[in-house]
């Protein structure tokens, strides 16, 4: 905001002068990074180990980072730039570092994207001396790498510790303490360190623990030795073949058509890390190839059933990434059978193509009606059968109808939806459903070979007269012709209308007029400005 102040100056003789002062008020920008306290005093016991948390600081702001501004030699403390945790860099031993008794640290907090936006606070760290020095151990930090096959009881490290008085006691702390044990100063493996387990994968195959060495039976007089053990993989298991691997492929399969997948298994971590390959046979040309990573088998050559009906493939499975040494790999061989299916070159032939059948429906299970006699163009070519259309016709009395005269004249039930009949292989079965009157069904059965584009098929017409077991067939001399009665369908259509009263129409018109008048007044006012 800007303020203008007129000022008039007048002396005692009446002379005056005037001027103006302009005052501009600027907004106050509060720092976006701020500590809740300007300083803090912290006391830690002597003997605090390296990388132990001494204290932590926290500042308000967006994406805050931390840094120490105090330069000390040697640097006894460090700060985590993200969390603000302050840790010791050495064991706080007053005999070795007498200057550690009182240390003043200046902590700076700043925004990661704008380092100029910052705040500072002071830390006074006091190391409280102990009456008895803690034990000293060599090594002070143990880091090791062992294979997963290391046996239980194996000694990993022997600590050499010296204490002031009394006997030293050794104990394990940490999440992985169950995997190790202490036999005096010896750190030993307690159980199998399985690299292939979910526990190892969850911790990144690194197990951490802490050895606590106590002198004189007092917990205040203790030394902590961090332990980090990394487990390395060992190729223990060979890949395994799937059971009974056999595939079928039509002889007209195109190039790169998928035949099947060989799903090998391997229990080493990472699980099922396998490379696939085909073993070559002397003097044999294999029209197949396998994907090295997925195990899918594809067609890469012509397949002629007349030349060879089946192929025996030997698939090689080799595990990968299961050992530190890449040369230590295990493999196995799997036998895979690929059967070539004959594809019909011509339409299947069925004898006869039209059949008229009469059966008596019996109460109970299904009953066979007829077995179709069909043959493909090649010996051994498999045929498939399906009811693709079905229709029920009224029963004709009098002259016997000819089977060839049955033609689908109108809408019918596709695929035999009434479920009176079922195809199993080349056999037609009747499924009794409690028929009360004689009924006649006309069925269309499609017969085809191995699926292809386009599908070459033929159709067989079956006229089936079904008579219930408890119903006698009416005499043929009757001249009546019965037509099934269909119940008429009544469709009711309801339309909803609304007729408002006269007063509502008048009120709506008046409201519209008032709204238009108000809008006109508002527009006129705006134009006059």
Coordinates of C-alpha atoms in Angstrom, one line a residue:
X1 CA 0.0 0.0 0.0
X2 CA 1.1 3.6 -0.7
X3 CA 0.1 6.6 1.5
X4 CA 0.6 10.3 0.4
X5 CA 0.9 12.8 3.3
X6 CA 0.6 16.6 2.4
X7 CA 2.8 18.7 4.9
X8 CA 2.6 22.5 5.4
X9 CA 5.5 24.3 7.2
X10 CA 4.8 27.9 8.6
X11 CA 7.0 30.3 10.5
X12 CA 6.0 33.0 13.0
X13 CA 5.8 35.6 10.4
X14 CA 3.2 33.8 8.4
X15 CA 5.5 32.5 5.7
X16 CA 4.8 28.9 4.7
X17 CA 5.7 26.2 2.3
X18 CA 4.1 22.9 1.5
X19 CA 5.2 19.5 0.3
X20 CA 4.2 15.8 0.3
X21 CA 5.6 12.6 1.8
X22 CA 4.9 9.2 0.2
X23 CA 5.0 6.2 2.4
X24 CA 5.0 2.7 0.8
X25 CA 4.2 -0.3 3.1
X26 CA 6.0 -3.5 2.0
X27 CA 4.8 -7.0 3.0
X28 CA 6.8 -8.8 5.6
X29 CA 8.1 -12.1 4.4
X30 CA 8.5 -14.5 7.3
X31 CA 11.4 -16.9 6.8
X32 CA 10.2 -20.2 5.5
X33 CA 12.9 -22.1 7.5
X34 CA 12.9 -21.8 11.3
X35 CA 14.0 -23.6 14.4
X36 CA 11.7 -23.9 17.4
X37 CA 14.6 -23.1 19.7
X38 CA 17.8 -21.0 19.2
X39 CA 20.1 -23.3 21.3
X40 CA 20.1 -26.6 23.1
X41 CA 22.3 -28.3 25.7
X42 CA 23.0 -32.1 25.3
X43 CA 24.8 -34.4 27.7
X44 CA 26.1 -37.8 26.5
X45 CA 28.1 -40.4 28.5
X46 CA 31.7 -41.1 27.8
X47 CA 32.3 -44.2 25.7
X48 CA 29.5 -43.5 23.3
X49 CA 30.5 -45.5 20.2
X50 CA 30.9 -44.4 16.6
X51 CA 27.9 -43.6 14.5
X52 CA 25.6 -43.6 17.6
X53 CA 22.8 -41.0 17.7
X54 CA 23.7 -38.2 20.1
X55 CA 20.7 -35.9 19.4
X56 CA 18.7 -34.6 16.6
X57 CA 17.4 -31.2 15.4
X58 CA 14.3 -30.3 13.4
X59 CA 13.4 -27.2 11.6
X60 CA 10.1 -26.2 10.0
X61 CA 10.0 -25.6 6.2
X62 CA 9.7 -27.3 2.8
X63 CA 12.4 -29.9 1.9
X64 CA 14.8 -28.8 4.7
X65 CA 18.4 -29.9 4.7
X66 CA 20.9 -29.7 7.5
X67 CA 24.7 -28.9 7.8
X68 CA 27.2 -28.3 10.5
X69 CA 29.0 -24.9 10.3
X70 CA 31.4 -25.5 13.2
X71 CA 34.8 -26.7 12.0
X72 CA 36.5 -28.9 14.6
X73 CA 39.7 -31.0 14.3
X74 CA 39.1 -33.8 14.6
X75 CA 35.4 -33.7 13.7
X76 CA 33.8 -35.6 16.5
X77 CA 30.2 -35.3 15.3
X78 CA 28.4 -35.4 12.0
X79 CA 24.8 -34.6 10.9
X80 CA 22.5 -36.4 8.6
X81 CA 21.5 -33.9 5.9
X82 CA 18.0 -35.2 5.6
X83 CA 16.9 -36.4 9.0
X84 CA 18.9 -34.0 11.2
X85 CA 20.3 -36.8 13.3
X86 CA 23.7 -35.9 14.9
X87 CA 26.0 -38.9 15.4
X88 CA 29.4 -39.3 16.9
X89 CA 32.2 -40.1 14.4
X90 CA 34.6 -41.6 17.0
X91 CA 34.3 -43.3 20.3
X92 CA 33.9 -40.5 22.8
X93 CA 37.0 -41.2 24.9
X94 CA 38.1 -38.2 27.0
X95 CA 41.6 -39.6 27.4
X96 CA 42.0 -39.6 23.6
X97 CA 39.9 -36.5 22.9
X98 CA 40.1 -34.2 25.9
X99 CA 38.5 -31.4 23.8
X100 CA 35.3 -33.5 23.6
X101 CA 34.4 -32.5 27.2
X102 CA 32.5 -29.4 25.9
X103 CA 31.7 -29.0 22.2
X104 CA 29.8 -26.2 20.6
X105 CA 28.1 -26.9 17.3
X106 CA 26.4 -24.5 15.0
X107 CA 23.7 -26.2 12.9
X108 CA 22.4 -24.6 9.7
X109 CA 19.0 -25.6 8.2
X110 CA 18.2 -24.5 4.6
X111 CA 15.8 -25.3 1.8
X112 CA 17.2 -27.7 -0.7
X113 CA 15.8 -25.7 -3.7
X114 CA 16.8 -22.3 -2.2
X115 CA 19.9 -22.6 0.0
X116 CA 19.7 -18.8 0.8
X117 CA 16.6 -19.4 2.8
X118 CA 18.2 -20.7 6.0
X119 CA 18.2 -20.6 9.8
X120 CA 20.8 -21.5 12.5
X121 CA 20.8 -22.9 16.0
X122 CA 23.5 -23.7 18.6
X123 CA 24.2 -27.0 20.3
X124 CA 26.3 -27.4 23.4
X125 CA 27.4 -31.0 23.8
X126 CA 28.9 -32.2 27.1
X127 CA 30.5 -35.6 27.5
X128 CA 30.0 -36.9 31.0
X129 CA 33.0 -38.8 32.2
X130 CA 32.6 -42.3 33.6
X131 CA 34.1 -43.8 36.7
X132 CA 35.4 -46.9 34.9
X133 CA 36.4 -46.9 31.2
X134 CA 34.5 -49.2 28.9
X135 CA 36.2 -52.2 27.4
X136 CA 38.2 -51.7 24.2
X137 CA 37.7 -54.2 21.4
X138 CA 39.5 -55.0 18.2
X139 CA 38.0 -54.8 15.7
X140 CA 35.6 -52.0 16.6
X141 CA 33.5 -52.8 13.6
X142 CA 33.1 -56.1 11.8
X143 CA 32.0 -56.4 8.2
X144 CA 32.1 -59.8 6.5
X145 CA 30.9 -61.6 3.4
X146 CA 30.1 -65.3 3.6
X147 CA 28.5 -67.9 1.2
X148 CA 25.0 -69.2 2.1
X149 CA 26.5 -72.7 2.5
X150 CA 28.6 -71.7 5.6
X151 CA 27.8 -74.4 8.2
X152 CA 26.4 -73.6 11.7
X153 CA 29.1 -73.4 14.3
X154 CA 31.6 -71.7 11.9
X155 CA 33.5 -68.9 13.7
X156 CA 33.4 -65.6 11.9
X157 CA 35.5 -63.4 14.1
X158 CA 37.2 -63.5 17.5
X159 CA 37.1 -60.2 19.4
X160 CA 40.1 -59.1 21.3
X161 CA 38.8 -56.9 24.2
X162 CA 40.5 -55.4 27.2
X163 CA 38.6 -54.2 30.2
X164 CA 39.6 -52.4 33.4
X165 CA 38.3 -54.8 36.0
X166 CA 36.3 -57.9 36.2
X167 CA 35.4 -60.4 33.6
X168 CA 34.0 -59.4 30.2
X169 CA 30.6 -60.6 29.1
X170 CA 29.5 -60.8 25.5
X171 CA 25.9 -60.6 24.2
X172 CA 24.2 -60.1 20.9
X173 CA 21.6 -57.5 20.1
X174 CA 19.6 -56.7 17.0
X175 CA 17.1 -58.2 14.6
X176 CA 19.5 -60.9 13.3
X177 CA 20.7 -62.1 16.7
X178 CA 19.0 -65.4 16.1
X179 CA 21.2 -66.2 13.2
X180 CA 24.4 -65.8 15.2
X181 CA 25.7 -66.7 18.7
X182 CA 28.5 -65.8 21.0
X183 CA 30.9 -68.4 22.4
X184 CA 32.9 -66.2 24.6
X185 CA 34.6 -63.6 22.3
X186 CA 33.9 -65.8 19.2
X187 CA 31.1 -64.8 16.9
X188 CA 29.7 -68.0 15.3
X189 CA 27.0 -68.9 12.8
X190 CA 23.9 -70.2 14.7
X191 CA 21.8 -71.4 11.8
X192 CA 21.9 -71.8 8.0
X193 CA 22.1 -68.4 6.3
X194 CA 19.8 -69.3 3.4
X195 CA 20.2 -66.9 0.5
X196 CA 17.0 -68.3 -1.2
X197 CA 14.7 -67.4 1.7
X198 CA 12.2 -64.6 1.9
X199 CA 13.9 -63.3 5.1
X200 CA 17.2 -62.8 3.3
X201 CA 15.5 -61.0 0.4
X202 CA 13.6 -58.7 2.7
X203 CA 16.8 -57.4 4.3
X204 CA 18.8 -57.2 1.1
X205 CA 20.8 -60.3 2.0
X206 CA 22.6 -58.3 4.7
X207 CA 22.2 -59.3 8.4
X208 CA 23.1 -56.7 11.0
X209 CA 23.7 -57.3 14.7
X210 CA 25.5 -55.7 17.6
X211 CA 27.9 -57.3 20.0
X212 CA 27.6 -55.8 23.5
X213 CA 30.8 -56.2 25.6
X214 CA 30.2 -55.4 29.3
X215 CA 32.8 -55.1 32.0
X216 CA 32.2 -55.6 35.7
X217 CA 28.6 -56.5 35.2
X218 CA 27.5 -52.8 34.8
X219 CA 25.6 -51.9 31.6
X220 CA 27.0 -48.4 31.8
X221 CA 30.5 -49.9 31.3
X222 CA 29.9 -51.5 27.9
X223 CA 31.2 -51.4 24.4
X224 CA 29.2 -52.0 21.3
X225 CA 30.7 -53.7 18.2
X226 CA 28.5 -53.4 15.1
X227 CA 28.4 -56.5 12.9
X228 CA 27.3 -56.6 9.3
X229 CA 27.3 -60.0 7.4
X230 CA 26.5 -60.2 3.7
X231 CA 25.4 -63.5 2.4
X232 CA 26.4 -64.4 -1.2
X233 CA 24.5 -66.9 -3.4
X234 CA 25.6 -70.5 -4.1
X235 CA 24.1 -72.4 -7.0
X236 CA 22.7 -75.3 -5.0
X237 CA 19.9 -76.6 -7.2
X238 CA 19.7 -77.7 -10.8
X239 CA 16.8 -76.7 -13.0
X240 CA 13.9 -79.1 -13.2
X241 CA 11.8 -80.1 -16.2
X242 CA 8.0 -80.0 -16.2
X243 CA 6.1 -83.2 -16.1
X244 CA 4.8 -84.9 -19.3
X245 CA 5.6 -82.2 -21.8
X246 CA 3.8 -82.8 -25.1
X247 CA 2.2 -80.4 -27.6
X248 CA 0.1 -80.7 -30.7
X249 CA 0.3 -78.4 -33.7
X250 CA -1.6 -78.5 -37.1
X251 CA 0.5 -79.3 -40.1
X252 CA -0.6 -76.0 -41.7
X253 CA 0.8 -73.9 -38.8
X254 CA 2.4 -70.6 -40.1
X255 CA 5.9 -69.4 -39.5
X256 CA 6.4 -68.2 -35.9
X257 CA 3.2 -69.9 -34.7
X258 CA 3.4 -70.7 -31.0
X259 CA 3.5 -74.5 -30.2
X260 CA 3.7 -74.5 -26.4
X261 CA 5.8 -73.3 -23.4
X262 CA 8.3 -75.4 -21.5
X263 CA 8.0 -74.0 -17.9
X264 CA 11.1 -75.0 -16.1
X265 CA 11.6 -74.4 -12.4
X266 CA 14.7 -73.5 -10.3
X267 CA 14.6 -73.1 -6.5
X268 CA 17.7 -70.9 -6.4
X269 CA 17.2 -67.1 -6.0
X270 CA 16.2 -65.4 -8.2
X271 CA 13.6 -68.1 -8.7
X272 CA 13.2 -69.7 -12.1
X273 CA 16.0 -67.7 -13.7
X274 CA 16.5 -70.1 -16.6
X275 CA 17.8 -69.9 -20.2
X276 CA 16.3 -72.2 -22.7
X277 CA 17.9 -73.9 -25.8
X278 CA 17.3 -76.8 -28.2
X279 CA 19.9 -79.5 -28.5
X280 CA 20.8 -80.3 -32.1
X281 CA 20.6 -83.9 -33.3
X282 CA 22.9 -85.2 -36.0
X283 CA 21.3 -85.5 -39.4
X284 CA 17.9 -84.2 -38.2
X285 CA 16.4 -80.9 -39.2
X286 CA 14.0 -79.5 -36.6
X287 CA 11.4 -77.0 -37.8
X288 CA 11.2 -75.5 -34.3
X289 CA 12.9 -72.8 -32.3
X290 CA 12.7 -71.8 -28.6
X291 CA 12.8 -68.4 -26.9
X292 CA 15.8 -68.4 -24.7
X293 CA 14.1 -66.3 -22.0
X294 CA 10.4 -67.5 -21.9
X295 CA 10.7 -71.1 -23.0
X296 CA 8.0 -70.8 -25.8
X297 CA 8.5 -73.1 -28.7
X298 CA 7.7 -71.6 -32.2
X299 CA 7.4 -73.1 -35.7
X300 CA 10.2 -72.0 -38.0
X301 CA 9.9 -74.5 -40.8
X302 CA 7.3 -76.5 -42.9
X303 CA 5.4 -79.3 -41.2
X304 CA 4.3 -82.2 -43.3
X305 CA 2.5 -85.0 -41.6
X306 CA 3.2 -87.4 -44.5
X307 CA 6.9 -87.0 -43.8
X308 CA 6.9 -87.1 -40.0
X309 CA 4.0 -87.3 -37.6
X310 CA 5.8 -86.4 -34.4
X311 CA 9.1 -84.7 -33.3
X312 CA 11.2 -85.4 -30.3
X313 CA 12.9 -82.3 -29.0
X314 CA 15.6 -82.1 -26.4
X315 CA 15.3 -78.8 -24.5
X316 CA 18.3 -77.6 -22.5
X317 CA 17.6 -75.7 -19.3
X318 CA 20.5 -73.6 -17.8
X319 CA 20.2 -71.6 -14.7
X320 CA 21.5 -68.0 -14.5
X321 CA 22.5 -65.4 -11.8
X322 CA 22.5 -68.1 -9.1
X323 CA 26.1 -67.9 -8.0
X324 CA 28.8 -65.3 -7.5
X325 CA 31.0 -67.2 -10.0
X326 CA 29.2 -67.0 -13.4
X327 CA 31.0 -70.2 -14.6
X328 CA 29.2 -72.2 -11.9
X329 CA 25.9 -73.0 -13.8
X330 CA 23.7 -76.1 -13.6
X331 CA 21.7 -77.5 -16.5
X332 CA 19.3 -80.3 -17.3
X333 CA 17.8 -81.8 -20.5
X334 CA 14.0 -82.2 -21.0
X335 CA 12.3 -84.4 -23.6
X336 CA 9.4 -82.6 -25.4
X337 CA 7.1 -84.3 -27.9
X338 CA 5.4 -82.3 -30.6
X339 CA 2.6 -84.1 -32.5
X340 CA 1.7 -82.9 -36.0
X341 CA -2.1 -82.9 -36.6
X342 CA -3.4 -83.6 -40.0
X343 CA -5.5 -80.9 -41.5
X344 CA -8.3 -81.7 -43.9
X345 CA -7.7 -80.6 -47.4
X346 CA -11.3 -81.3 -48.4
X347 CA -14.7 -81.2 -46.9
X348 CA -15.5 -84.2 -44.6
X349 CA -17.9 -86.7 -46.2
X350 CA -20.8 -88.1 -44.1
X351 CA -23.1 -91.0 -45.1
X352 CA -25.9 -90.4 -45.2
X353 CA -26.2 -86.6 -45.1
X354 CA -29.9 -86.7 -44.1
X355 CA -31.3 -89.0 -41.5
X356 CA -34.9 -89.5 -40.2
X357 CA -35.0 -91.2 -36.8
X358 CA -37.7 -92.3 -34.4
X359 CA -37.1 -92.9 -30.7
X360 CA -39.2 -93.4 -27.6
X361 CA -38.3 -91.0 -24.8
X362 CA -37.7 -93.0 -21.6
X363 CA -37.5 -91.7 -18.1
X364 CA -33.9 -91.9 -16.8
X365 CA -30.5 -91.0 -18.2
X366 CA -29.6 -90.0 -21.7
X367 CA -30.1 -92.4 -24.5
X368 CA -28.1 -92.7 -27.8
X369 CA -30.0 -91.8 -31.0
X370 CA -27.5 -92.2 -33.8
X371 CA -23.8 -92.4 -34.6
X372 CA -22.6 -90.3 -37.6
X373 CA -20.4 -92.0 -40.1
X374 CA -18.0 -89.3 -41.4
X375 CA -14.6 -89.5 -42.8
X376 CA -11.9 -86.8 -43.5
X377 CA -9.7 -86.6 -46.5
X378 CA -6.7 -88.1 -44.7
X379 CA -6.4 -91.2 -42.6
X380 CA -6.3 -90.4 -38.9
X381 CA -7.5 -86.8 -39.2
X382 CA -9.6 -85.9 -36.2
X383 CA -13.1 -84.6 -36.7
X384 CA -15.2 -82.3 -34.5
X385 CA -19.0 -82.4 -34.2
X386 CA -21.4 -79.7 -32.9
X387 CA -25.2 -79.0 -33.1
X388 CA -25.2 -75.6 -34.7
X389 CA -29.0 -75.2 -35.2
X390 CA -32.2 -76.8 -33.9
X391 CA -35.9 -76.4 -34.6
X392 CA -39.1 -78.0 -33.4
X393 CA -41.7 -78.8 -36.0
X394 CA -45.4 -79.6 -35.5
X395 CA -46.3 -83.3 -35.7
X396 CA -47.9 -84.2 -39.1
X397 CA -50.6 -86.8 -39.2
X398 CA -51.5 -88.8 -42.2
X399 CA -48.9 -89.3 -44.9
X400 CA -45.4 -89.9 -43.7
X401 CA -43.1 -86.9 -44.5
X402 CA -39.9 -87.3 -46.4
X403 CA -36.7 -86.5 -44.6
X404 CA -35.3 -84.5 -47.5
X405 CA -38.2 -82.1 -47.3
X406 CA -37.2 -80.7 -43.9
X407 CA -35.9 -77.2 -44.5
X408 CA -35.4 -74.4 -41.9
X409 CA -38.1 -71.9 -42.9
X410 CA -38.0 -69.3 -40.2
X411 CA -36.3 -68.3 -36.9
X412 CA -35.1 -71.3 -35.0
X413 CA -33.1 -72.0 -31.8
X414 CA -29.4 -71.8 -32.6
X415 CA -27.2 -74.6 -31.1
X416 CA -30.1 -76.6 -29.6
X417 CA -30.8 -74.2 -26.7
X418 CA -33.7 -76.4 -25.4
X419 CA -31.0 -79.0 -24.5
X420 CA -33.1 -82.0 -25.6
X421 CA -30.0 -83.4 -27.5
X422 CA -26.3 -83.4 -27.0
X423 CA -23.3 -84.4 -29.2
X424 CA -20.5 -86.4 -27.7
X425 CA -17.9 -87.1 -30.4
X426 CA -19.8 -88.5 -33.4
X427 CA -22.8 -89.8 -31.3
X428 CA -26.1 -87.9 -30.8
X429 CA -27.7 -88.4 -27.4
X430 CA -31.3 -87.6 -26.3
X431 CA -31.7 -86.1 -22.9
X432 CA -35.3 -86.8 -21.6
X433 CA -36.9 -83.6 -20.1
X434 CA -40.4 -84.9 -19.4
X435 CA -42.1 -84.7 -22.8
X436 CA -45.9 -85.1 -22.6
X437 CA -46.8 -85.1 -26.3
X438 CA -45.0 -86.5 -29.4
X439 CA -42.6 -83.9 -30.8
X440 CA -40.4 -83.7 -33.9
X441 CA -37.0 -82.0 -34.0
X442 CA -34.8 -81.0 -36.9
X443 CA -31.1 -80.7 -36.0
X444 CA -28.2 -79.4 -38.0
X445 CA -24.9 -81.0 -37.1
X446 CA -21.6 -79.4 -38.4
X447 CA -18.6 -81.6 -38.9
X448 CA -15.1 -80.2 -39.4
X449 CA -11.5 -81.1 -39.1
X450 CA -8.6 -79.1 -37.5
X451 CA -9.6 -75.5 -37.1
X452 CA -8.3 -73.3 -39.9
X453 CA -9.2 -70.2 -41.8
X454 CA -11.5 -70.7 -43.6
X455 CA -13.0 -73.7 -41.8
X456 CA -13.9 -76.5 -44.1
X457 CA -17.0 -78.3 -42.8
X458 CA -20.1 -80.2 -43.9
X459 CA -23.6 -80.3 -42.4
X460 CA -25.7 -83.3 -41.6
X461 CA -29.5 -83.0 -41.2
X462 CA -31.2 -85.1 -38.5
X463 CA -35.0 -85.4 -38.2
X464 CA -35.8 -86.9 -34.9
X465 CA -39.4 -88.0 -34.0
X466 CA -39.7 -88.3 -30.2
X467 CA -42.6 -90.2 -28.7
X468 CA -43.2 -90.3 -24.9
X469 CA -43.2 -93.7 -23.4
X470 CA -46.7 -93.5 -22.0
X471 CA -48.3 -91.9 -25.0
X472 CA -49.5 -93.9 -28.0
X473 CA -49.0 -92.6 -31.5
X474 CA -52.3 -91.5 -33.1
X475 CA -53.5 -93.5 -36.2
X476 CA -52.2 -92.4 -39.5
X477 CA -55.8 -92.4 -41.0
X478 CA -56.7 -89.2 -39.0
X479 CA -57.0 -86.3 -41.4
X480 CA -56.8 -83.6 -38.8
X481 CA -53.8 -81.3 -38.8
X482 CA -52.9 -79.7 -35.5
X483 CA -51.2 -76.4 -35.2
X484 CA -49.5 -75.4 -31.9
X485 CA -51.3 -72.5 -30.3
X486 CA -49.2 -69.5 -29.2
X487 CA -50.3 -67.3 -26.5
X488 CA -50.6 -63.7 -27.7
X489 CA -48.2 -61.1 -26.3
X490 CA -49.8 -57.9 -24.9
X491 CA -47.6 -54.9 -24.8
X492 CA -48.8 -52.0 -22.6
X493 CA -47.3 -48.6 -23.3
X494 CA -47.7 -45.8 -20.8
X495 CA -46.8 -42.1 -21.5
X496 CA -46.5 -39.6 -18.7
X497 CA -47.6 -36.0 -19.4
X498 CA -47.7 -32.9 -17.2
X499 CA -50.3 -30.1 -17.4
X500 CA -49.5 -27.1 -15.1
X501 CA -52.3 -25.0 -13.7
X502 CA -53.0 -21.5 -15.1
X503 CA -51.7 -19.6 -12.0
X504 CA -48.3 -21.3 -12.4
X505 CA -48.0 -20.2 -16.0
X506 CA -48.9 -16.6 -15.1
X507 CA -46.4 -16.5 -12.3
X508 CA -43.6 -17.9 -14.5
X509 CA -44.3 -15.3 -17.2
X510 CA -44.2 -12.4 -14.6
X511 CA -40.9 -13.7 -13.1
X512 CA -39.4 -13.8 -16.6
X513 CA -40.5 -10.2 -17.3
X514 CA -39.0 -8.9 -14.0
X515 CA -35.7 -10.7 -14.8
X516 CA -35.4 -9.1 -18.2
X517 CA -36.2 -5.7 -16.7
X518 CA -33.5 -6.1 -14.1
X519 CA -30.9 -7.2 -16.7
X520 CA -31.8 -4.1 -18.8
X521 CA -31.3 -1.8 -15.8
X522 CA -27.9 -3.3 -15.0
X523 CA -26.7 -3.0 -18.6
X524 CA -27.8 0.7 -18.7
X525 CA -25.9 1.4 -15.5
X526 CA -22.7 -0.1 -16.8
X527 CA -22.9 1.8 -20.1
X528 CA -23.4 5.2 -18.3
X529 CA -20.1 4.6 -16.3

